[in-house]
């Protein structure tokens, strides 16, 4: 039963590898992908609804001083905060956050 | 290796797992061997307990949707679905028709990618590396479809109490349908190899036989039960839009590893069929209804996962947090069956047999 595989072999030769040479070739996410969370600070009223609703406790919001902080390591990128934000200042960007750290701690 | 001196000196105890190349999950089996034959298998789980059930008593009932989705990294949507359906039953929420169809779409995409992942791992377990790669290429297409429709590859986070959180445009429906056609062409290329290849059959046929009676008595669920001739598929109960779409359980009667493989392979095509039906007949309606108030009472919700039946028990007391969330996952139900079929088999067959129940240990321990 090698024949079904021969067909696959020829097709694969024609199609080339299914993998990419990351990091030289980076996969483009689909539009609408939840990659990472962005806050448009100009619109934010620091009401703290997002922080109260966040299932992972990744957001900390204080009114005075006006601070909005996201812990990217806790964030599960579910997008619930985007939904509940009354001023629509939060949005999801399709690209994933780049890896931080590295040998010399370059973010 | 651990040589135990028991009453019969020829017996050897070999640990299978928790780190084993065949299985990414930390399942630990203590195998008692006589020569190369397994006489007894003792399971030890508990390496990946995350305390999700306890955490679910702290988070509010809306946040739990996202939390419980993280019970499983493969059938994530179906966990959220089971939980949401439970809460909806407690609160008397009527889910709009389109949301019910979309729930089927994501459930079946989850099933496709779970079965493909499993088939790939099986091919890897009996040493057919190239087949493994071909199958996982097809799986990658399913993940792409999930990302296209839900915005994430694994943690879809699209289910919500009262409906779903994302809609599909007509264009997206077309894209998914085209993706399914491509997927079917890929299936047609590797499925004959899986079901007809002599080396594959050599490793699967007659190995790890679970009789219908055993499956019934040990309470096996999902493809394990269906491969032993028990027509038990919860989609037949018609939750979400399965009632309108119509599901016939896929049944095989041999009860061996080959039958379990066949059930899953046939379910791949069944899922394609259901997906096409759901996408073509999706009615126009809102995708979610607003949910007011707090849940109160007790409910048991059962839905069909790729691995079998998952059971959610929810107890609410009229506040935002639930009193108790209990999850019984399909692997937990299938472990007794695994322990029944392992004695008598060869040591070399243990990886394939263990894999044939598709164990998901991190769900089991939550």
Coordinates of C-alpha atoms in Angstrom, one line a residue:
Chain A
X1 CA 0.0 0.0 0.0
X2 CA 2.8 2.4 -0.9
X3 CA 0.9 4.0 -3.8
X4 CA -1.3 6.4 -1.8
X5 CA 1.9 7.7 -0.3
X6 CA 3.6 8.1 -3.6
X7 CA 0.8 10.5 -4.6
X8 CA 1.4 12.4 -1.4
X9 CA 5.1 12.5 -2.0
X10 CA 4.8 14.0 -5.5
X11 CA 2.2 16.6 -4.3
X12 CA 4.5 17.5 -1.4
X13 CA 7.4 18.0 -3.7
X14 CA 5.3 20.3 -5.8
X15 CA 3.8 22.2 -2.9
X16 CA 7.1 22.6 -0.9
X17 CA 7.4 22.5 2.8
X18 CA 4.3 23.2 4.9
X19 CA 6.4 24.9 7.6
X20 CA 8.0 28.4 7.6
X21 CA 11.5 29.3 8.3
X22 CA 10.7 31.2 11.5
X23 CA 11.9 33.8 12.5
X24 CA 12.9 34.8 9.0
X25 CA 9.4 34.1 7.6
X26 CA 6.7 35.2 10.0
X27 CA 3.1 34.0 9.8
X28 CA 0.6 36.7 9.2
X29 CA -2.4 36.4 11.5
X30 CA -5.9 36.5 10.1
X31 CA -7.8 39.7 10.5
X32 CA -9.8 39.5 13.7
X33 CA -7.3 37.4 15.5
X34 CA -6.9 38.2 19.2
X35 CA -3.2 38.8 19.3
X36 CA -2.7 41.3 22.1
X37 CA -4.6 43.9 24.0
X38 CA -4.1 47.7 23.4
X39 CA -5.6 50.5 25.3
X40 CA -6.2 53.9 23.6
X41 CA -5.3 56.0 26.7
X42 CA -6.9 59.1 25.2
X43 CA -10.3 57.5 25.4
X44 CA -9.9 55.6 28.6
X45 CA -11.8 57.0 31.6
X46 CA -10.1 54.7 34.1
X47 CA -13.4 53.3 35.3
X48 CA -11.9 49.9 36.1
X49 CA -14.7 47.8 34.6
X50 CA -12.1 45.9 32.6
X51 CA -10.1 45.1 35.7
X52 CA -13.1 43.9 37.6
X53 CA -14.3 41.7 34.8
X54 CA -10.9 40.3 33.7
X55 CA -11.1 36.5 34.3
X56 CA -7.3 36.3 34.7
X57 CA -6.8 39.3 37.0
X58 CA -4.4 40.7 34.4
X59 CA -5.5 44.3 34.6
X60 CA -5.0 46.9 37.4
X61 CA -6.7 50.2 37.0
X62 CA -6.5 53.1 39.5
X63 CA -8.4 56.4 39.1
X64 CA -6.0 58.6 41.0
X65 CA -3.4 58.6 39.8
X66 CA -4.9 57.6 36.4
X67 CA -3.1 54.3 35.7
X68 CA -4.1 51.4 33.5
X69 CA -1.7 48.4 33.7
X70 CA -1.7 45.1 31.9
X71 CA 0.3 42.1 33.0
X72 CA 0.9 40.4 29.7
X73 CA 1.9 37.2 31.4
X74 CA -1.4 36.9 33.1
X75 CA -3.5 38.0 30.1
X76 CA -5.3 35.0 28.4
X77 CA -6.3 37.2 25.4
X78 CA -9.9 36.3 25.7
X79 CA -11.2 39.8 24.7
X80 CA -13.8 40.1 27.5
X81 CA -12.5 43.5 28.5
X82 CA -12.9 44.8 25.0
X83 CA -16.5 43.7 25.1
X84 CA -17.3 45.4 28.4
X85 CA -15.3 48.6 27.9
X86 CA -17.9 51.5 28.1
X87 CA -15.8 53.9 26.1
X88 CA -14.5 51.3 23.6
X89 CA -10.9 52.4 24.4
X90 CA -9.7 48.8 24.4
X91 CA -9.1 46.8 21.3
X92 CA -7.4 43.6 20.2
X93 CA -4.6 43.7 17.7
X94 CA -4.1 40.6 15.5
X95 CA -0.3 40.4 16.0
X96 CA 1.0 38.5 18.9
X97 CA 3.3 40.2 21.4
X98 CA 6.9 39.6 20.6
X99 CA 8.8 37.4 23.0
X100 CA 10.4 39.3 25.8
X101 CA 13.6 38.5 27.7
X102 CA 16.2 36.7 25.7
X103 CA 19.8 36.3 26.6
X104 CA 20.4 39.9 27.5
X105 CA 16.9 40.8 28.7
X106 CA 16.0 42.8 25.6
X107 CA 12.3 43.3 25.5
Chain B
X1 CA 13.7 0.7 35.6
X2 CA 12.5 -0.5 38.9
X3 CA 12.9 -4.2 39.8
X4 CA 10.4 -5.1 42.5
X5 CA 10.9 -8.3 44.4
X6 CA 7.4 -9.6 44.9
X7 CA 6.2 -13.1 45.7
X8 CA 6.8 -14.2 42.1
X9 CA 10.4 -13.3 41.3
X10 CA 9.9 -13.1 37.5
X11 CA 7.6 -10.1 37.9
X12 CA 9.0 -6.7 36.9
X13 CA 7.4 -3.4 37.5
X14 CA 8.1 -0.8 34.8
X15 CA 6.9 2.8 35.0
X16 CA 5.2 4.0 31.9
X17 CA 5.3 7.8 32.0
X18 CA 4.7 10.3 33.4
X19 CA 7.2 11.5 30.8
X20 CA 6.8 9.2 27.8
X21 CA 7.6 10.0 24.1
X22 CA 4.3 8.7 22.9
X23 CA 2.1 11.0 25.0
X24 CA 2.6 14.6 25.8
X25 CA 0.4 14.1 28.8
X26 CA 1.7 13.1 32.2
X27 CA -0.1 9.8 32.5
X28 CA 1.7 7.4 34.8
X29 CA 1.1 3.7 34.7
X30 CA 2.9 1.1 36.8
X31 CA 3.1 -1.9 34.6
X32 CA 3.6 -5.2 36.3
X33 CA 5.1 -7.5 33.7
X34 CA 5.8 -11.2 33.4
X35 CA 8.5 -11.4 30.8
X36 CA 7.1 -9.1 28.1
X37 CA 3.4 -9.6 29.0
X38 CA 1.5 -7.1 31.1
X39 CA -0.3 -8.7 34.0
X40 CA -1.5 -5.6 35.8
X41 CA -1.5 -1.8 35.2
X42 CA -1.8 0.6 38.1
X43 CA -2.6 4.2 37.2
X44 CA -1.2 7.2 39.0
X45 CA -2.5 10.5 38.0
X46 CA -2.0 13.8 39.8
X47 CA 1.0 15.3 38.1
X48 CA -0.9 18.2 36.5
X49 CA -3.7 19.2 38.9
X50 CA -4.4 22.9 38.5
X51 CA -7.2 23.4 40.9
X52 CA -9.6 24.8 38.3
X53 CA -12.7 23.5 40.1
X54 CA -11.8 25.4 43.2
X55 CA -10.9 28.6 41.3
X56 CA -14.3 28.4 39.6
X57 CA -15.9 28.9 43.0
X58 CA -14.0 32.2 43.4
X59 CA -14.5 33.7 40.0
X60 CA -17.9 35.0 39.0
X61 CA -20.2 32.9 36.8
X62 CA -19.4 35.0 33.7
X63 CA -15.6 34.8 34.1
X64 CA -15.9 31.0 34.6
X65 CA -16.7 30.6 30.9
X66 CA -13.1 31.6 30.1
X67 CA -11.7 29.7 33.0
X68 CA -13.4 26.4 32.3
X69 CA -12.4 26.7 28.7
X70 CA -8.8 26.2 29.9
X71 CA -9.7 22.8 31.4
X72 CA -8.7 21.3 28.0
X73 CA -6.4 22.7 25.4
X74 CA -8.1 20.7 22.6
X75 CA -11.8 20.7 23.1
X76 CA -11.8 24.1 24.8
X77 CA -14.9 25.3 23.1
X78 CA -16.9 22.3 24.1
X79 CA -16.1 22.8 27.8
X80 CA -17.3 26.4 27.6
X81 CA -20.4 25.1 25.8
X82 CA -21.2 22.6 28.5
X83 CA -20.8 25.2 31.2
X84 CA -22.8 27.9 29.3
X85 CA -25.6 25.4 28.6
X86 CA -25.7 24.5 32.2
X87 CA -26.0 28.2 33.3
X88 CA -28.6 28.8 30.6
X89 CA -30.7 26.0 31.9
X90 CA -30.5 27.4 35.4
X91 CA -31.5 30.9 34.3
X92 CA -34.0 29.8 31.7
X93 CA -32.2 31.5 28.8
X94 CA -33.4 30.7 25.3
X95 CA -30.4 30.8 22.9
X96 CA -31.0 32.3 19.5
X97 CA -31.0 29.8 16.6
X98 CA -28.0 31.3 14.8
X99 CA -25.9 31.0 18.0
X100 CA -26.9 27.3 18.3
X101 CA -25.7 26.7 14.8
X102 CA -22.4 28.6 15.4
X103 CA -21.9 26.5 18.5
X104 CA -22.1 23.4 16.4
X105 CA -19.6 24.8 13.9
X106 CA -17.0 25.5 16.6
X107 CA -17.7 22.2 18.4
X108 CA -17.2 20.3 15.2
X109 CA -14.0 22.2 14.3
X110 CA -12.8 21.2 17.8
X111 CA -13.7 17.6 17.1
X112 CA -11.9 17.6 13.8
X113 CA -8.7 19.0 15.2
X114 CA -8.8 16.7 18.2
X115 CA -9.3 13.6 16.1
X116 CA -6.5 14.7 13.7
X117 CA -4.2 15.4 16.6
X118 CA -5.0 11.9 17.9
X119 CA -4.5 10.2 14.6
X120 CA -1.1 11.9 14.2
X121 CA 0.0 10.8 17.6
X122 CA -1.2 7.3 16.9
X123 CA 0.9 7.2 13.6
X124 CA 3.8 8.5 15.7
X125 CA 3.2 5.8 18.3
X126 CA 3.6 3.0 15.8
X127 CA 6.5 4.7 14.2
X128 CA 5.0 6.0 11.0
X129 CA 6.6 9.5 11.1
X130 CA 5.7 10.6 7.6
X131 CA 2.0 9.8 8.1
X132 CA 2.1 11.7 11.3
X133 CA 3.4 14.8 9.5
X134 CA 0.7 14.5 6.8
X135 CA -2.1 14.3 9.3
X136 CA -0.8 17.2 11.3
X137 CA -0.6 19.3 8.2
X138 CA -4.3 18.7 7.8
X139 CA -4.8 19.6 11.4
X140 CA -3.0 22.9 10.8
X141 CA -5.8 23.8 8.3
X142 CA -8.4 23.2 10.9
X143 CA -6.5 25.5 13.3
X144 CA -6.4 28.1 10.6
X145 CA -10.2 27.8 10.2
X146 CA -10.6 28.3 13.9
X147 CA -8.4 31.3 13.9
X148 CA -10.3 32.7 10.8
X149 CA -13.7 32.3 12.5
X150 CA -13.0 32.7 16.2
X151 CA -9.8 34.7 16.4
X152 CA -7.7 32.1 18.1
X153 CA -6.3 28.8 17.3
X154 CA -7.0 26.9 20.5
X155 CA -8.7 29.0 23.1
X156 CA -11.6 30.1 21.0
X157 CA -13.4 32.1 23.8
X158 CA -16.4 32.5 21.5
X159 CA -19.0 30.9 23.7
X160 CA -20.9 33.0 26.2
X161 CA -23.9 32.6 28.4
X162 CA -26.9 33.3 26.1
X163 CA -25.2 32.7 22.8
X164 CA -21.9 33.3 21.1
X165 CA -19.6 36.2 21.0
X166 CA -18.7 36.3 17.3
X167 CA -20.7 36.0 14.1
X168 CA -19.6 34.7 10.8
X169 CA -20.1 36.9 7.7
X170 CA -21.3 35.3 4.5
X171 CA -17.7 35.7 3.2
X172 CA -16.3 33.8 6.1
X173 CA -18.8 31.1 5.7
X174 CA -17.7 30.7 2.1
X175 CA -14.0 30.6 3.2
X176 CA -14.7 27.9 5.8
X177 CA -16.7 25.8 3.2
X178 CA -13.8 26.1 0.8
X179 CA -11.4 25.2 3.6
X180 CA -13.5 22.1 4.3
X181 CA -13.3 21.0 0.7
X182 CA -9.5 21.3 0.8
X183 CA -9.5 19.4 4.1
X184 CA -11.6 16.6 2.6
X185 CA -9.0 16.3 -0.2
X186 CA -6.3 15.9 2.4
X187 CA -8.3 13.4 4.3
X188 CA -8.8 11.3 1.1
X189 CA -5.0 11.2 0.8
X190 CA -4.1 9.9 4.2
X191 CA -7.2 8.0 5.3
X192 CA -6.6 5.1 2.9
X193 CA -3.1 4.7 4.4
X194 CA -4.5 4.7 7.9
X195 CA -7.2 2.1 7.3
X196 CA -5.6 -0.1 4.6
X197 CA -1.8 -0.1 5.2
X198 CA -0.6 -3.6 6.2
X199 CA 1.9 -2.3 8.8
X200 CA -0.7 -0.1 10.4
X201 CA -3.2 -3.0 10.6
X202 CA -0.5 -5.2 12.0
X203 CA -0.1 -2.9 15.0
X204 CA -3.8 -2.2 15.5
X205 CA -6.0 -5.2 14.6
X206 CA -6.9 -7.5 17.5
X207 CA -4.8 -5.4 19.9
X208 CA -6.4 -4.2 23.2
X209 CA -9.9 -5.7 22.7
X210 CA -12.7 -4.2 24.8
X211 CA -15.8 -6.3 24.5
X212 CA -19.2 -4.6 24.4
X213 CA -20.1 -6.1 27.8
X214 CA -16.8 -4.7 29.3
X215 CA -17.5 -1.3 27.8
X216 CA -21.0 -1.3 29.2
X217 CA -19.9 -2.5 32.7
X218 CA -16.9 -0.1 33.0
X219 CA -18.9 2.8 31.7
X220 CA -16.8 3.6 28.7
X221 CA -17.8 6.7 26.8
X222 CA -17.2 8.3 23.4
X223 CA -15.3 6.5 20.6
X224 CA -14.1 3.8 23.0
X225 CA -17.7 2.8 23.7
X226 CA -18.7 3.3 20.1
X227 CA -15.9 1.1 18.9
X228 CA -17.2 -1.7 21.1
X229 CA -20.6 -1.5 19.5
X230 CA -22.4 0.8 22.0
X231 CA -24.4 3.6 20.2
X232 CA -23.7 6.2 22.8
X233 CA -23.3 9.7 21.4
X234 CA -24.8 12.6 23.3
X235 CA -25.2 14.7 20.1
X236 CA -28.2 12.5 19.4
X237 CA -29.9 14.2 22.3
X238 CA -30.0 17.3 20.1
X239 CA -28.4 19.9 22.2
X240 CA -27.3 23.1 20.4
X241 CA -28.4 22.6 16.8
X242 CA -27.6 18.9 16.6
X243 CA -31.3 18.1 16.8
X244 CA -32.0 20.0 13.6
X245 CA -28.9 18.7 11.8
X246 CA -29.4 15.0 12.8
X247 CA -26.5 12.8 14.0
X248 CA -26.2 9.1 13.7
X249 CA -23.6 7.6 16.0
X250 CA -20.6 6.0 14.3
X251 CA -20.4 2.4 15.5
X252 CA -17.8 -0.3 15.0
X253 CA -18.1 -3.7 16.7
X254 CA -14.6 -5.2 17.0
X255 CA -13.6 -3.2 20.1
X256 CA -9.9 -3.3 19.2
X257 CA -7.5 -0.4 18.5
X258 CA -8.3 -0.7 14.8
X259 CA -12.0 -0.2 15.5
X260 CA -11.3 2.8 17.7
X261 CA -9.2 4.3 14.9
X262 CA -12.0 3.6 12.4
X263 CA -14.6 5.2 14.6
X264 CA -12.5 8.4 14.8
X265 CA -11.7 8.4 11.1
X266 CA -15.3 8.0 10.2
X267 CA -16.2 10.8 12.6
X268 CA -13.8 13.1 10.7
X269 CA -16.1 12.7 7.7
X270 CA -19.2 13.0 9.9
X271 CA -17.9 16.3 11.3
X272 CA -17.3 17.6 7.8
X273 CA -20.9 16.7 6.9
X274 CA -22.3 18.4 10.0
X275 CA -20.1 21.5 9.5
X276 CA -21.3 21.8 5.9
X277 CA -24.9 21.3 6.9
X278 CA -24.6 23.8 9.8
X279 CA -22.9 26.5 7.6
X280 CA -25.4 26.1 4.7
X281 CA -28.5 26.1 6.9
X282 CA -27.5 28.7 9.4
X283 CA -30.6 30.9 10.1
X284 CA -30.5 34.7 10.4
X285 CA -31.0 35.8 14.0
X286 CA -29.2 37.7 16.7
X287 CA -26.2 35.7 18.0
X288 CA -26.7 36.3 21.7
X289 CA -29.4 37.4 24.2
X290 CA -28.7 39.6 27.2
X291 CA -28.6 37.7 30.4
X292 CA -30.0 39.4 33.5
X293 CA -29.9 38.2 37.1
X294 CA -27.9 35.5 38.8
X295 CA -28.1 31.7 38.5
X296 CA -29.8 29.7 41.2
X297 CA -30.2 25.9 41.7
X298 CA -28.5 22.8 40.6
X299 CA -27.9 21.4 37.1
X300 CA -26.2 18.5 35.4
X301 CA -25.2 19.2 31.8
X302 CA -23.7 16.5 29.5
X303 CA -22.3 17.2 26.1
X304 CA -20.3 15.1 23.6
X305 CA -16.6 15.9 23.4
X306 CA -14.2 14.4 20.9
X307 CA -13.2 11.9 23.6
X308 CA -16.7 11.2 24.8
X309 CA -19.2 12.5 27.3
X310 CA -18.2 15.4 29.6
X311 CA -20.4 16.0 32.6
X312 CA -20.8 19.3 34.3
X313 CA -22.4 19.6 37.7
X314 CA -23.2 23.2 38.7
X315 CA -24.6 24.4 42.0
X316 CA -25.5 28.1 42.2
X317 CA -27.0 30.0 45.1
X318 CA -28.3 33.2 43.5
X319 CA -25.0 35.1 43.9
X320 CA -22.4 35.9 41.3
X321 CA -20.2 33.0 42.3
X322 CA -21.1 29.4 42.1
X323 CA -21.1 27.1 45.1
X324 CA -19.7 24.1 43.3
X325 CA -18.5 23.3 39.8
X326 CA -17.7 19.7 39.2
X327 CA -16.4 18.4 35.9
X328 CA -16.3 14.7 34.9
X329 CA -14.2 14.4 31.8
X330 CA -14.3 11.5 29.3
X331 CA -10.8 10.3 30.0
X332 CA -11.8 9.7 33.6
X333 CA -14.6 7.5 32.4
X334 CA -12.3 5.6 30.0
X335 CA -9.5 4.9 32.4
X336 CA -11.1 1.8 33.9
X337 CA -11.6 0.5 30.3
X338 CA -7.9 1.1 29.7
X339 CA -6.9 -0.8 32.8
X340 CA -9.1 -3.7 31.8
X341 CA -7.6 -4.1 28.3
X342 CA -3.9 -3.7 29.3
X343 CA -3.5 -7.0 31.1
X344 CA -2.4 -9.7 28.7
X345 CA -0.9 -7.4 26.1
X346 CA 2.7 -7.1 25.0
X347 CA 4.8 -4.3 26.5
X348 CA 5.4 -3.0 23.0
X349 CA 1.7 -2.6 22.5
X350 CA 1.2 -0.5 25.6
X351 CA 1.8 2.9 24.0
X352 CA -0.7 2.2 21.2
X353 CA -3.3 0.8 23.5
X354 CA -2.9 3.7 25.9
X355 CA -3.2 6.1 23.1
X356 CA -6.3 4.4 21.6
X357 CA -8.5 5.7 24.4
X358 CA -7.2 9.2 23.6
X359 CA -6.2 10.1 27.2
X360 CA -6.4 13.7 28.1
X361 CA -4.8 13.8 31.6
X362 CA -4.8 17.5 32.1
X363 CA -8.6 17.6 31.7
X364 CA -9.0 14.6 34.0
X365 CA -7.1 16.3 36.8
X366 CA -8.2 19.9 35.9

